[in-house]
Amino acid sequence: MKKEYKKYFDKHILTKSILLSGLVTCEEQINKYAYMEKKWKNRYESNDPVYYESYKACRLEWMGMREKIQAVLQKNQYLMSQIVQMVKGEEYRLPQKDVRAIVDLIDSGTCEYRE
């Protein structure tokens, strides 16, 4: 996590740039697991769909995280079309553990949003 992000995150403050960087990571993970899910969907041994189901579960988990981050941005007057455009323009991506920490902070309800 960038130092300026860490400074805000330690104080339980989420900024637009932190959330957008988290969304970039979510999108990458969703795309990755959707690809793997499709790749392994019909390739399993002895009718045991272990790979397919695990990729599907991971994809759905990341989609849930994406929805929570988007909800915070939407609650702060951003339309979904604006969020999509901002994510496309964002270059920095957060590590997966930081995205999970952001979602945990959102779930706890102890965070504050600032521009």
PDB file of C-alpha atoms in Angstrom:
ATOM      1  CA  MET A   1       0.000   0.000   0.000  1.00  0.00           C
ATOM      2  CA  LYS A   2       1.260   3.471  -0.828  1.00  0.00           C
ATOM      3  CA  LYS A   3       2.418   5.552   2.135  1.00  0.00           C
ATOM      4  CA  GLU A   4      -0.256   8.199   1.655  1.00  0.00           C
ATOM      5  CA  TYR A   5      -2.912   5.471   1.497  1.00  0.00           C
ATOM      6  CA  LYS A   6      -1.510   3.837   4.628  1.00  0.00           C
ATOM      7  CA  LYS A   7      -1.661   7.156   6.495  1.00  0.00           C
ATOM      8  CA  TYR A   8      -5.401   7.481   5.845  1.00  0.00           C
ATOM      9  CA  PHE A   9      -6.146   3.791   6.246  1.00  0.00           C
ATOM     10  CA  ASP A  10      -4.573   3.659   9.720  1.00  0.00           C
ATOM     11  CA  LYS A  11      -6.978   6.430  10.782  1.00  0.00           C
ATOM     12  CA  HIS A  12      -9.966   4.488   9.328  1.00  0.00           C
ATOM     13  CA  ILE A  13     -10.392   7.037   6.541  1.00  0.00           C
ATOM     14  CA  LEU A  14     -11.188   5.818   3.034  1.00  0.00           C
ATOM     15  CA  THR A  15     -10.541   8.131   0.114  1.00  0.00           C
ATOM     16  CA  LYS A  16     -11.792   7.936  -3.442  1.00  0.00           C
ATOM     17  CA  SER A  17      -8.337   6.958  -4.729  1.00  0.00           C
ATOM     18  CA  ILE A  18      -7.996   4.130  -2.174  1.00  0.00           C
ATOM     19  CA  LEU A  19     -11.394   2.744  -3.137  1.00  0.00           C
ATOM     20  CA  LEU A  20     -10.691   3.025  -6.869  1.00  0.00           C
ATOM     21  CA  SER A  21      -7.368   1.216  -6.476  1.00  0.00           C
ATOM     22  CA  GLY A  22      -9.215  -1.505  -4.613  1.00  0.00           C
ATOM     23  CA  LEU A  23     -11.737  -1.765  -7.430  1.00  0.00           C
ATOM     24  CA  VAL A  24      -8.919  -2.221  -9.944  1.00  0.00           C
ATOM     25  CA  THR A  25      -7.708  -5.213  -7.959  1.00  0.00           C
ATOM     26  CA  CYS A  26     -11.240  -6.599  -7.696  1.00  0.00           C
ATOM     27  CA  GLU A  27     -11.752  -6.343 -11.452  1.00  0.00           C
ATOM     28  CA  GLU A  28      -8.457  -8.113 -12.152  1.00  0.00           C
ATOM     29  CA  GLN A  29      -9.287 -10.946  -9.773  1.00  0.00           C
ATOM     30  CA  ILE A  30     -12.827 -11.345 -11.115  1.00  0.00           C
ATOM     31  CA  ASN A  31     -11.508 -11.560 -14.670  1.00  0.00           C
ATOM     32  CA  LYS A  32      -8.806 -14.038 -13.656  1.00  0.00           C
ATOM     33  CA  TYR A  33     -11.197 -16.372 -11.845  1.00  0.00           C
ATOM     34  CA  ALA A  34     -13.849 -16.112 -14.571  1.00  0.00           C
ATOM     35  CA  TYR A  35     -11.231 -17.226 -17.089  1.00  0.00           C
ATOM     36  CA  MET A  36     -10.082 -20.105 -14.882  1.00  0.00           C
ATOM     37  CA  GLU A  37     -13.665 -21.115 -14.162  1.00  0.00           C
ATOM     38  CA  LYS A  38     -14.447 -21.282 -17.866  1.00  0.00           C
ATOM     39  CA  LYS A  39     -11.205 -23.136 -18.600  1.00  0.00           C
ATOM     40  CA  TRP A  40     -11.835 -25.849 -15.999  1.00  0.00           C
ATOM     41  CA  LYS A  41     -15.621 -26.068 -16.312  1.00  0.00           C
ATOM     42  CA  ASN A  42     -15.623 -29.224 -18.433  1.00  0.00           C
ATOM     43  CA  ARG A  43     -12.250 -30.620 -17.387  1.00  0.00           C
ATOM     44  CA  TYR A  44     -12.500 -32.555 -14.194  1.00  0.00           C
ATOM     45  CA  GLU A  45     -11.563 -36.076 -13.303  1.00  0.00           C
ATOM     46  CA  SER A  46     -14.106 -38.673 -12.212  1.00  0.00           C
ATOM     47  CA  ASN A  47     -16.955 -36.160 -12.103  1.00  0.00           C
ATOM     48  CA  ASP A  48     -15.363 -34.149  -9.283  1.00  0.00           C
ATOM     49  CA  PRO A  49     -15.766 -30.454 -10.160  1.00  0.00           C
ATOM     50  CA  VAL A  50     -13.255 -29.249  -7.568  1.00  0.00           C
ATOM     51  CA  TYR A  51     -11.411 -26.768  -9.774  1.00  0.00           C
ATOM     52  CA  TYR A  52     -14.527 -25.293 -11.312  1.00  0.00           C
ATOM     53  CA  GLU A  53     -16.287 -24.800  -7.981  1.00  0.00           C
ATOM     54  CA  SER A  54     -13.260 -23.271  -6.252  1.00  0.00           C
ATOM     55  CA  TYR A  55     -12.741 -20.747  -9.048  1.00  0.00           C
ATOM     56  CA  LYS A  56     -16.432 -19.909  -9.025  1.00  0.00           C
ATOM     57  CA  ALA A  57     -16.379 -19.383  -5.248  1.00  0.00           C
ATOM     58  CA  CYS A  58     -13.350 -17.088  -5.504  1.00  0.00           C
ATOM     59  CA  ARG A  59     -14.950 -15.104  -8.329  1.00  0.00           C
ATOM     60  CA  LEU A  60     -18.151 -14.637  -6.334  1.00  0.00           C
ATOM     61  CA  GLU A  61     -16.149 -13.577  -3.263  1.00  0.00           C
ATOM     62  CA  TRP A  62     -14.360 -10.864  -5.257  1.00  0.00           C
ATOM     63  CA  MET A  63     -17.643  -9.758  -6.816  1.00  0.00           C
ATOM     64  CA  GLY A  64     -19.041  -9.303  -3.309  1.00  0.00           C
ATOM     65  CA  MET A  65     -16.051  -7.182  -2.323  1.00  0.00           C
ATOM     66  CA  ARG A  66     -16.457  -5.101  -5.475  1.00  0.00           C
ATOM     67  CA  GLU A  67     -20.120  -4.463  -4.652  1.00  0.00           C
ATOM     68  CA  LYS A  68     -19.272  -3.243  -1.148  1.00  0.00           C
ATOM     69  CA  ILE A  69     -16.632  -0.812  -2.410  1.00  0.00           C
ATOM     70  CA  GLN A  70     -18.950   0.436  -5.162  1.00  0.00           C
ATOM     71  CA  ALA A  71     -21.718   0.956  -2.593  1.00  0.00           C
ATOM     72  CA  VAL A  72     -19.491   3.312  -0.597  1.00  0.00           C
ATOM     73  CA  LEU A  73     -18.753   5.353  -3.721  1.00  0.00           C
ATOM     74  CA  GLN A  74     -22.423   5.369  -4.777  1.00  0.00           C
ATOM     75  CA  LYS A  75     -23.460   6.508  -1.320  1.00  0.00           C
ATOM     76  CA  ASN A  76     -21.146   9.490  -1.843  1.00  0.00           C
ATOM     77  CA  GLN A  77     -22.879  10.761  -4.982  1.00  0.00           C
ATOM     78  CA  TYR A  78     -21.071   8.830  -7.710  1.00  0.00           C
ATOM     79  CA  LEU A  79     -23.068   7.184 -10.473  1.00  0.00           C
ATOM     80  CA  MET A  80     -22.129   3.686 -11.580  1.00  0.00           C
ATOM     81  CA  SER A  81     -21.083   4.995 -15.008  1.00  0.00           C
ATOM     82  CA  GLN A  82     -18.720   7.470 -13.317  1.00  0.00           C
ATOM     83  CA  ILE A  83     -17.251   4.723 -11.147  1.00  0.00           C
ATOM     84  CA  VAL A  84     -16.587   2.517 -14.188  1.00  0.00           C
ATOM     85  CA  GLN A  85     -14.834   5.365 -16.009  1.00  0.00           C
ATOM     86  CA  MET A  86     -12.725   6.243 -12.957  1.00  0.00           C
ATOM     87  CA  VAL A  87     -11.651   2.607 -12.528  1.00  0.00           C
ATOM     88  CA  LYS A  88     -10.584   2.433 -16.176  1.00  0.00           C
ATOM     89  CA  GLY A  89      -8.408   5.501 -15.627  1.00  0.00           C
ATOM     90  CA  GLU A  90      -6.848   4.235 -12.401  1.00  0.00           C
ATOM     91  CA  GLU A  91      -3.349   2.794 -12.767  1.00  0.00           C
ATOM     92  CA  TYR A  92      -2.401   1.761  -9.231  1.00  0.00           C
ATOM     93  CA  ARG A  93      -3.754  -1.494  -7.870  1.00  0.00           C
ATOM     94  CA  LEU A  94      -3.778  -2.446  -4.216  1.00  0.00           C
ATOM     95  CA  PRO A  95      -2.502  -5.796  -2.985  1.00  0.00           C
ATOM     96  CA  GLN A  96      -5.243  -8.351  -2.345  1.00  0.00           C
ATOM     97  CA  LYS A  97      -4.731  -8.326   1.428  1.00  0.00           C
ATOM     98  CA  ASP A  98      -5.261  -4.561   1.495  1.00  0.00           C
ATOM     99  CA  VAL A  99      -8.512  -4.877  -0.473  1.00  0.00           C
ATOM    100  CA  ARG A 100      -9.695  -7.461   2.053  1.00  0.00           C
ATOM    101  CA  ALA A 101      -8.736  -5.078   4.876  1.00  0.00           C
ATOM    102  CA  ILE A 102     -10.720  -2.262   3.223  1.00  0.00           C
ATOM    103  CA  VAL A 103     -13.788  -4.477   2.925  1.00  0.00           C
ATOM    104  CA  ASP A 104     -13.412  -5.525   6.576  1.00  0.00           C
ATOM    105  CA  LEU A 105     -13.249  -1.844   7.526  1.00  0.00           C
ATOM    106  CA  ILE A 106     -16.391  -1.126   5.485  1.00  0.00           C
ATOM    107  CA  ASP A 107     -18.169  -4.072   7.107  1.00  0.00           C
ATOM    108  CA  SER A 108     -17.213  -2.913  10.594  1.00  0.00           C
ATOM    109  CA  GLY A 109     -18.825   0.466   9.942  1.00  0.00           C
ATOM    110  CA  THR A 110     -16.004   2.368  11.628  1.00  0.00           C
ATOM    111  CA  CYS A 111     -14.685   4.022   8.493  1.00  0.00           C
ATOM    112  CA  GLU A 112     -15.097   7.566   7.288  1.00  0.00           C
ATOM    113  CA  TYR A 113     -15.153   8.597   3.619  1.00  0.00           C
ATOM    114  CA  ARG A 114     -13.241  11.639   2.391  1.00  0.00           C
ATOM    115  CA  GLU A 115     -12.510  12.942  -1.084  1.00  0.00           C
TER     116      GLU A 115
END
